Each structure stands twice: as C-alpha cells, then as structure tokens.
Short mmCIF file of C-alpha atoms in Angstrom, two decimals:
data_model
loop_
_atom_site.label_atom_id
_atom_site.label_comp_id
_atom_site.label_asym_id
_atom_site.label_seq_id
_atom_site.Cartn_x
_atom_site.Cartn_y
_atom_site.Cartn_z
CA MET A 1 44.98 -67.82 5.78
CA LYS A 2 47.92 -65.96 4.30
CA SER A 3 51.01 -66.14 6.46
CA LEU A 4 53.46 -63.32 7.09
CA ALA A 5 56.92 -64.26 8.26
CA ARG A 6 57.07 -61.39 10.77
CA TRP A 7 54.20 -59.01 11.38
CA SER A 8 55.32 -56.06 13.48
CA VAL A 9 52.81 -53.82 15.23
CA GLU A 10 53.27 -50.50 16.98
CA GLU A 11 51.67 -49.61 20.31
CA GLU A 12 49.71 -46.80 18.60
CA GLU A 13 48.17 -49.23 16.10
CA LEU A 14 47.13 -51.54 18.91
CA VAL A 15 45.53 -48.72 20.91
CA ALA A 16 43.30 -48.13 17.85
CA CYS A 17 42.22 -51.81 18.09
CA CYS A 18 41.62 -51.70 21.85
CA GLY A 19 41.97 -48.52 23.90
CA SER A 20 43.65 -50.06 26.96
CA THR A 21 47.26 -48.87 27.18
CA LYS A 22 48.23 -51.97 29.19
CA PHE A 23 46.77 -54.16 26.45
CA ALA A 24 48.68 -52.28 23.75
CA LYS A 25 51.95 -52.44 25.70
CA GLN A 26 51.65 -56.17 26.40
CA MET A 27 50.75 -56.91 22.77
CA THR A 28 53.64 -54.79 21.51
CA ALA A 29 56.00 -56.76 23.75
CA LEU A 30 54.90 -59.96 21.93
CA SER A 31 55.27 -58.41 18.45
CA PRO A 32 56.17 -59.38 15.75
CA PHE A 33 53.45 -61.99 15.10
CA SER A 34 53.69 -64.74 12.50
CA HIS A 35 49.94 -64.86 11.68
CA LEU A 36 46.75 -62.96 12.43
CA ASN A 37 45.66 -66.00 14.47
CA HIS A 38 48.78 -65.69 16.56
CA ALA A 39 47.94 -62.05 17.31
CA VAL A 40 44.28 -62.84 18.06
CA GLU A 41 45.18 -65.63 20.48
CA ALA A 42 47.64 -63.36 22.28
CA ALA A 43 45.05 -60.57 22.39
CA ARG A 44 42.41 -62.86 23.94
CA ASP A 45 44.80 -64.12 26.59
CA ILE A 46 45.96 -60.61 27.52
CA TRP A 47 42.48 -59.06 27.46
CA PHE A 48 40.64 -61.69 29.52
CA ASN A 49 43.41 -62.85 31.87
CA LYS A 50 45.85 -59.99 32.35
CA ILE A 51 44.05 -56.66 31.99
CA ASP A 52 42.52 -55.43 35.22
CA VAL A 53 39.07 -53.88 35.51
CA CYS A 54 40.43 -50.33 35.21
CA GLY A 55 42.06 -51.35 31.91
CA TRP A 56 38.71 -52.65 30.67
CA LEU A 57 37.02 -49.37 31.63
CA GLU A 58 39.80 -47.41 29.88
CA ALA A 59 39.19 -49.38 26.66
CA PHE A 60 35.41 -48.87 26.88
CA SER A 61 35.88 -45.11 27.24
CA ALA A 62 37.65 -45.00 23.86
CA HIS A 63 34.31 -45.72 22.12
CA PRO A 64 31.67 -43.16 21.13
CA GLN A 65 28.07 -43.87 22.10
CA ILE A 66 26.39 -46.12 19.54
CA GLY A 67 24.50 -43.80 17.18
CA GLN A 68 26.84 -40.86 17.79
CA SER A 69 29.76 -39.75 15.67
CA PRO A 70 33.15 -40.38 17.26
CA SER A 71 34.65 -37.15 18.62
CA SER A 72 38.29 -36.31 19.23
CA SER A 73 37.85 -37.34 22.87
CA HIS A 74 37.18 -40.94 21.86
CA GLY A 75 40.30 -42.85 20.87
CA SER A 76 42.54 -42.32 17.88
CA GLU A 77 41.65 -41.17 14.38
CA THR A 78 41.97 -44.74 13.08
CA SER A 79 39.69 -45.96 15.87
CA ALA A 80 37.15 -43.26 14.97
CA GLN A 81 37.18 -44.27 11.28
CA TRP A 82 36.79 -47.96 12.15
CA SER A 83 33.97 -47.13 14.57
CA LYS A 84 32.15 -45.25 11.79
CA GLY A 85 32.53 -48.25 9.46
CA GLU A 86 31.33 -50.69 12.12
CA GLN A 87 28.20 -48.61 12.67
CA SER A 88 27.41 -48.11 8.97
CA THR A 89 24.61 -50.75 8.84
CA ALA A 90 23.02 -49.23 11.95
CA MET A 91 23.22 -45.72 10.52
CA LYS A 92 21.65 -46.77 7.21
CA SER A 93 18.66 -48.26 9.06
CA ALA A 94 18.32 -45.37 11.53
CA THR A 95 15.48 -42.86 11.71
CA SER A 96 15.42 -39.73 13.85
CA THR A 97 12.98 -41.53 16.19
CA THR A 98 15.16 -44.62 16.67
CA LEU A 99 18.26 -42.44 17.08
CA GLN A 100 16.46 -40.39 19.74
CA GLU A 101 15.37 -43.56 21.56
CA LEU A 102 18.89 -44.95 21.30
CA ALA A 103 20.34 -41.75 22.79
CA GLU A 104 17.89 -41.90 25.72
CA TRP A 105 18.62 -45.58 26.47
CA ASN A 106 22.36 -44.96 26.12
CA ALA A 107 22.11 -42.25 28.77
CA GLN A 108 20.15 -44.53 31.13
CA TYR A 109 22.64 -47.35 30.53
CA LYS A 110 25.61 -45.13 31.36
CA LEU A 111 23.90 -43.89 34.50
CA LYS A 112 23.37 -47.46 35.75
CA PHE A 113 26.68 -49.04 34.71
CA GLY A 114 29.10 -46.10 34.66
CA PHE A 115 30.39 -46.86 31.14
CA VAL A 116 29.14 -46.55 27.57
CA PHE A 117 26.95 -49.32 26.08
CA LEU A 118 29.32 -51.45 24.02
CA ILE A 119 28.29 -53.79 21.23
CA CYS A 120 30.05 -55.17 18.18
CA ALA A 121 27.79 -53.24 15.79
CA SER A 122 29.09 -54.63 12.47
CA GLY A 123 26.13 -55.69 10.33
CA ARG A 124 23.50 -54.85 12.97
CA SER A 125 20.54 -52.54 12.41
CA THR A 126 19.59 -49.78 14.84
CA ALA A 127 16.50 -51.77 15.88
CA GLU A 128 18.66 -54.82 16.72
CA ILE A 129 21.10 -52.70 18.71
CA LEU A 130 18.27 -50.99 20.61
CA ALA A 131 16.63 -54.33 21.45
CA GLU A 132 19.96 -55.64 22.76
CA LEU A 133 20.54 -52.48 24.82
CA LYS A 134 17.10 -52.84 26.46
CA ARG A 135 17.67 -56.55 27.13
CA ARG A 136 21.10 -56.01 28.66
CA TYR A 137 19.99 -53.04 30.77
CA SER A 138 18.41 -55.40 33.34
CA ASN A 139 21.74 -57.17 34.00
CA ARG A 140 23.68 -56.81 37.23
CA PRO A 141 26.62 -54.37 36.79
CA VAL A 142 29.35 -57.05 37.06
CA VAL A 143 27.56 -59.30 34.55
CA GLU A 144 27.26 -56.40 32.14
CA LEU A 145 30.94 -55.57 32.65
CA GLU A 146 31.91 -59.02 31.40
CA ILE A 147 29.50 -58.88 28.43
CA ALA A 148 30.91 -55.48 27.46
CA ALA A 149 34.44 -56.96 27.67
CA GLN A 150 33.38 -59.80 25.35
CA GLU A 151 31.94 -57.28 22.87
CA GLN A 152 35.18 -55.27 23.08
CA MET A 153 37.11 -58.44 22.21
CA LYS A 154 34.91 -59.02 19.11
CA ILE A 155 35.63 -55.45 18.02
CA THR A 156 39.36 -55.91 18.73
CA GLU A 157 39.44 -59.07 16.59
CA LEU A 158 37.75 -57.32 13.65
CA ARG A 159 40.19 -54.43 13.95
CA LEU A 160 43.25 -56.69 14.21
CA ALA A 161 42.07 -58.34 10.99
CA LYS A 162 41.81 -54.91 9.32
CA LEU A 163 45.25 -53.95 10.59
CA PHE A 164 46.70 -57.24 9.37
CA SER A 165 45.00 -56.83 6.03
CA ALA A 166 46.33 -53.28 5.67
CA LYS A 167 49.84 -54.47 6.45
CA SER A 168 49.57 -57.34 3.95
CA SER A 169 48.23 -55.07 1.24
CA PRO A 170 48.68 -51.34 1.90
CA ALA A 171 45.92 -50.54 -0.63
CA ALA A 172 43.41 -52.22 1.73
CA ALA A 173 44.23 -49.79 4.50
CA THR A 174 41.46 -47.45 3.47
CA GLU A 175 38.78 -50.18 3.28
CA TYR A 176 37.01 -49.58 6.56
CA MET B 1 16.02 -61.15 66.69
CA LYS B 2 15.21 -58.04 68.64
CA SER B 3 13.05 -55.62 66.73
CA LEU B 4 13.39 -51.85 66.68
CA ALA B 5 10.36 -49.88 65.66
CA ARG B 6 12.43 -47.44 63.60
CA TRP B 7 16.16 -47.73 63.18
CA SER B 8 17.56 -44.57 61.59
CA VAL B 9 21.00 -44.53 60.03
CA GLU B 10 23.12 -41.64 58.82
CA GLU B 11 25.09 -41.64 55.58
CA GLU B 12 28.34 -41.32 57.53
CA GLU B 13 27.57 -44.45 59.58
CA LEU B 14 26.87 -46.39 56.40
CA VAL B 15 30.10 -45.25 54.75
CA ALA B 16 31.90 -46.84 57.72
CA CYS B 17 30.12 -50.13 56.87
CA CYS B 18 30.84 -49.93 53.14
CA GLY B 19 32.93 -47.15 51.61
CA SER B 20 30.86 -46.62 48.46
CA THR B 21 29.14 -43.22 48.64
CA LYS B 22 26.39 -44.41 46.24
CA PHE B 23 25.73 -47.36 48.54
CA ALA B 24 25.54 -45.10 51.60
CA LYS B 25 23.21 -42.64 49.86
CA GLN B 26 20.86 -45.36 48.60
CA MET B 27 20.76 -47.02 52.03
CA THR B 28 20.11 -43.69 53.76
CA ALA B 29 17.20 -43.10 51.39
CA LEU B 30 15.63 -46.36 52.66
CA SER B 31 16.25 -45.55 56.33
CA PRO B 32 14.77 -45.99 58.92
CA PHE B 33 14.83 -49.78 59.02
CA SER B 34 12.57 -51.92 61.19
CA HIS B 35 15.08 -54.76 61.75
CA LEU B 36 18.73 -55.56 61.11
CA ASN B 37 17.50 -58.14 58.58
CA HIS B 38 15.63 -55.43 56.73
CA ALA B 39 18.82 -53.37 56.49
CA VAL B 40 20.92 -56.38 55.41
CA GLU B 41 18.47 -57.34 52.67
CA ALA B 42 18.42 -53.78 51.36
CA ALA B 43 22.23 -53.63 51.53
CA ARG B 44 22.58 -56.86 49.51
CA ASP B 45 20.17 -55.67 46.84
CA ILE B 46 21.86 -52.27 46.50
CA TRP B 47 25.41 -53.65 46.59
CA PHE B 48 25.00 -56.47 44.06
CA ASN B 49 22.35 -54.99 41.74
CA LYS B 50 22.66 -51.23 41.82
CA ILE B 51 26.25 -50.20 42.56
CA ASP B 52 28.40 -49.97 39.45
CA VAL B 53 31.94 -51.25 39.19
CA CYS B 54 33.46 -47.86 40.08
CA GLY B 55 31.38 -47.90 43.29
CA TRP B 56 32.77 -51.34 44.12
CA LEU B 57 36.34 -50.10 43.56
CA GLU B 58 35.62 -47.05 45.73
CA ALA B 59 34.49 -49.31 48.59
CA PHE B 60 37.54 -51.58 48.23
CA SER B 61 39.86 -48.57 48.45
CA ALA B 62 38.48 -47.74 51.92
CA HIS B 63 40.23 -50.83 53.32
CA PRO B 64 43.84 -51.05 54.51
CA GLN B 65 45.97 -53.93 53.24
CA ILE B 66 45.42 -57.05 55.34
CA GLY B 67 48.23 -57.10 57.89
CA GLN B 68 48.69 -53.33 57.85
CA SER B 69 47.27 -50.79 60.28
CA PRO B 70 44.51 -48.64 58.82
CA SER B 71 45.80 -45.14 58.04
CA SER B 72 43.85 -41.91 57.78
CA SER B 73 43.65 -42.41 54.02
CA HIS B 74 41.53 -45.55 54.45
CA GLY B 75 37.94 -44.82 55.33
CA SER B 76 36.52 -43.32 58.50
CA GLU B 77 37.76 -43.65 62.07
CA THR B 78 34.93 -46.09 62.84
CA SER B 79 35.86 -48.14 59.78
CA ALA B 80 39.50 -48.18 60.91
CA GLN B 81 38.55 -49.39 64.40
CA TRP B 82 36.30 -52.11 62.98
CA SER B 83 39.03 -53.16 60.56
CA LYS B 84 41.45 -53.54 63.46
CA GLY B 85 38.93 -55.69 65.35
CA GLU B 86 38.26 -57.86 62.28
CA GLN B 87 41.98 -58.52 61.87
CA SER B 88 42.65 -59.26 65.55
CA THR B 89 42.79 -63.09 65.12
CA ALA B 90 45.17 -62.69 62.18
CA MET B 91 47.38 -60.31 64.12
CA LYS B 92 47.58 -62.63 67.15
CA SER B 93 48.78 -65.48 64.91
CA ALA B 94 51.21 -63.35 62.87
CA THR B 95 54.98 -63.55 62.90
CA SER B 96 57.34 -61.09 61.25
CA THR B 97 57.97 -63.74 58.54
CA THR B 98 54.28 -64.29 57.73
CA LEU B 99 53.62 -60.53 57.81
CA GLN B 100 56.50 -59.98 55.39
CA GLU B 101 55.18 -62.69 53.07
CA LEU B 102 51.68 -61.23 53.32
CA ALA B 103 52.98 -57.76 52.40
CA GLU B 104 54.79 -59.17 49.35
CA TRP B 105 51.75 -61.11 48.12
CA ASN B 106 49.49 -58.11 48.76
CA ALA B 107 51.74 -56.00 46.53
CA GLN B 108 51.67 -58.63 43.77
CA TYR B 109 47.89 -58.93 44.08
CA LYS B 110 47.39 -55.18 43.77
CA LEU B 111 49.67 -55.07 40.73
CA LYS B 112 47.62 -57.73 38.96
CA PHE B 113 44.10 -56.68 39.96
CA GLY B 114 44.42 -52.93 40.58
CA PHE B 115 42.77 -53.07 44.01
CA VAL B 116 43.65 -54.24 47.51
CA PHE B 117 43.18 -57.93 48.45
CA LEU B 118 39.88 -58.06 50.31
CA ILE B 119 38.80 -60.82 52.66
CA CYS B 120 36.41 -60.99 55.59
CA ALA B 121 39.21 -61.57 58.08
CA SER B 122 37.12 -62.12 61.23
CA GLY B 123 38.32 -65.26 63.00
CA ARG B 124 40.95 -66.12 60.38
CA SER B 125 44.65 -66.68 61.09
CA THR B 126 47.40 -65.06 59.03
CA ALA B 127 48.25 -68.47 57.54
CA GLU B 128 44.64 -68.96 56.39
CA ILE B 129 44.52 -65.47 54.86
CA LEU B 130 47.84 -65.98 53.08
CA ALA B 131 46.70 -69.34 51.67
CA GLU B 132 43.50 -67.73 50.39
CA LEU B 133 45.43 -64.82 48.84
CA LYS B 134 47.73 -67.24 46.97
CA ARG B 135 44.75 -69.34 45.80
CA ARG B 136 42.80 -66.33 44.57
CA TYR B 137 45.80 -64.74 42.86
CA SER B 138 45.42 -67.11 39.88
CA ASN B 139 41.86 -65.91 39.17
CA ARG B 140 40.93 -63.84 36.13
CA PRO B 141 40.53 -60.14 37.11
CA VAL B 142 36.74 -60.06 36.62
CA VAL B 143 36.28 -63.25 38.67
CA GLU B 144 38.37 -61.78 41.44
CA LEU B 145 36.37 -58.55 41.28
CA GLU B 146 33.19 -60.46 42.07
CA ILE B 147 34.81 -62.48 44.87
CA ALA B 148 36.13 -59.26 46.42
CA ALA B 149 32.60 -57.79 46.20
CA GLN B 150 31.23 -60.84 48.02
CA GLU B 151 33.86 -60.47 50.75
CA GLN B 152 32.99 -56.75 51.02
CA MET B 153 29.34 -57.73 51.53
CA LYS B 154 30.30 -60.14 54.36
CA ILE B 155 32.23 -57.30 56.03
CA THR B 156 29.30 -54.91 55.48
CA GLU B 157 26.90 -57.36 57.13
CA LEU B 158 29.14 -57.76 60.19
CA ARG B 159 29.46 -53.99 60.47
CA LEU B 160 25.73 -53.37 60.06
CA ALA B 161 25.19 -55.83 62.93
CA LYS B 162 27.68 -53.87 65.07
CA LEU B 163 26.01 -50.59 64.14
CA PHE B 164 22.58 -52.04 64.96
CA SER B 165 23.88 -53.44 68.22
CA ALA B 166 25.40 -50.08 69.18
CA LYS B 167 22.12 -48.33 68.43
CA SER B 168 20.14 -50.88 70.47
CA SER B 169 22.54 -50.61 73.40
CA PRO B 170 24.86 -47.59 73.30
CA ALA B 171 27.26 -49.31 75.74
CA ALA B 172 28.02 -51.88 73.03
CA ALA B 173 29.26 -49.16 70.70
CA THR B 174 32.82 -49.54 71.93
CA GLU B 175 32.89 -53.36 71.58
CA TYR B 176 34.75 -53.68 68.33
#
C-alpha cells in the first residue's frame, strides 16, 4: 500500500464518509494520518467504541433509502455521489417490480426499526439486497442496530479509501 | 399467584411503569390481562422485540439520575414516587461524599453514552450502585444500551407488580 507522509483530512470530508458529526470531529482531531490503514483503524475504534447510539442514528440518517436517489436532505454532495456509485450494480439489475417491492419493504423496515435499511450495496444486485432486507427484518431492534452499524463501517472504509485515493492522485477524485 | 378475571390497565398507568409511549400503547391494546404473569410476558415481548431504539431512549429519559430526586421533567408523579421508593436503600446508605462521587460518574456516563445511567436500584446500597456504574462505564455504547434496556425491564416488572397489587387491593396503592 502506498504510504503518504502526512495525510490531512477536513471534518467536511469525513462527514461525507460517515454522517456522524462526533465521528468526523474525533477523526479530524487525529489527522493527519500516515496511511489509509491508520485512518481505517482509528475510524473503527471511534465508530464502535466512542460514538453513542444517537451518533449512529445520525450517521444512518445521512443515507437515502436503497433504490432511491439521494436528495439534498441526505448528507453532502460527495456522499450523494458515492451513494449513487455504491448502488450502481443494484440499479443496473433493477426492474420496476423489484424497485416497487424494495420501496415497500424499506417502508416496513423503517416503521419497525425507526431508521433506514442500511447495507453496503457495492457489487450487490437488487435481488440480493431485497433478500437481505427480508432476512434482517425479523431481527430484534437492538440486533439490527448493531448490524446497521457494521454495514455503515464497511461503507465508511470504502469511502475513506476513495478519499485517500483522491488525495494521492487528484485525477482519481471523480472515479466514484 | 392470585388471579384476576380481567385486569384493565390505562395507557397512563403503563407510562408510569415504562416511559416509552409505544410500549404503553401496545400494552394497552392487549389489556385487560388475566394475571400479572400475562402482563409481564407481554411487556417483555413488546419491550425487547417491538420497541425501537428511540423508544428505549424515550423510556430511559423518564428516569432521574440515580442519587437525585425525580423532578417534574422525569416521567409521571407515580413514576417519581416509585423511583423514590426504589432508591430508598441507596439513599439510606448514602453520604455526601458518595453522592458527590455518584453525581460525577453519572455526568461522565451520560457524556459517553448519551443517556442516564439506569439500574434497578431496589435493595442496592450507594456503594454497590457506584461500583456497577464504574464497571459498566467501560462498555461499548451498544452493549451498554442493551444492559440499560434489561435494567429498565426489571424496573418495569417491579412496577407492574405494584400496579397489579394496587388494583387487587386499593389500600396497597400507597405502599411504594
């Protein structure tokens, strides 16, 4: 892995990786990072050990529903572009029927758990995402909260890698 | 256990047992209950399987800090009286030093977890409560969330028993 002597990150960039303001502030306080791995390790420690439940819910609320386009109410512009890229496989495999079913299950999920269904969608088809949503729907709310937090961390790691890549090579910044 | 043919409960009475409005509404919908056990089983199922994380946080916020008198901002009058009764052992064993230490740890706990330290205080001394607070403080936020929910359920069960007892024998209603 390519090493950068000092990799500085701004709070705004970190909010695009994970929409918890506490997370972004605590990560910024540890910046600059020497490697992507250094940033990822710090992010895991902060996210799982130091961010309270309200911070987790804040980060979840920065995501659009799977199958829906990100709107201005969901996170930053960078976050919206990344979200679109992460859902590209799902969108290619979607039909109006599967999208309709996904929208209905999303609504049921949100009614039961109080937050949006969160999954690291990169490389997953709509059918896979729908099957996972139905499987996870039977979980207890606190179990589902932790699974959603794990999915958020996978998304955060992918986005930190994109951010790191963009900083290493500015031309890569548009490769979502 | 004494059986009541039909034991009706009002939403307001249930909010005094557990300050989640969703919990109270779902319990009321199942009322009347034939036995206390019937009510406790329903309460456990609703609390652990059907109330989302925001509902848990709502219930936690109805409690005063351990070691502090309940104020009007914390739950109903009945809840406040019960809370006082539950903390009576702790208060008898308290000194100004232990109360001060408890207040400081409570503040630290709330800063880390975002909600008040919750423990079924019945029969516990201040020293025991303080030791438990310090032990639990090192937990990850989501682990602590579930422990707090289990403590809330213990409190709810004790309060349902008091409510049931008061309904069986109105004279017992004042025995907090």
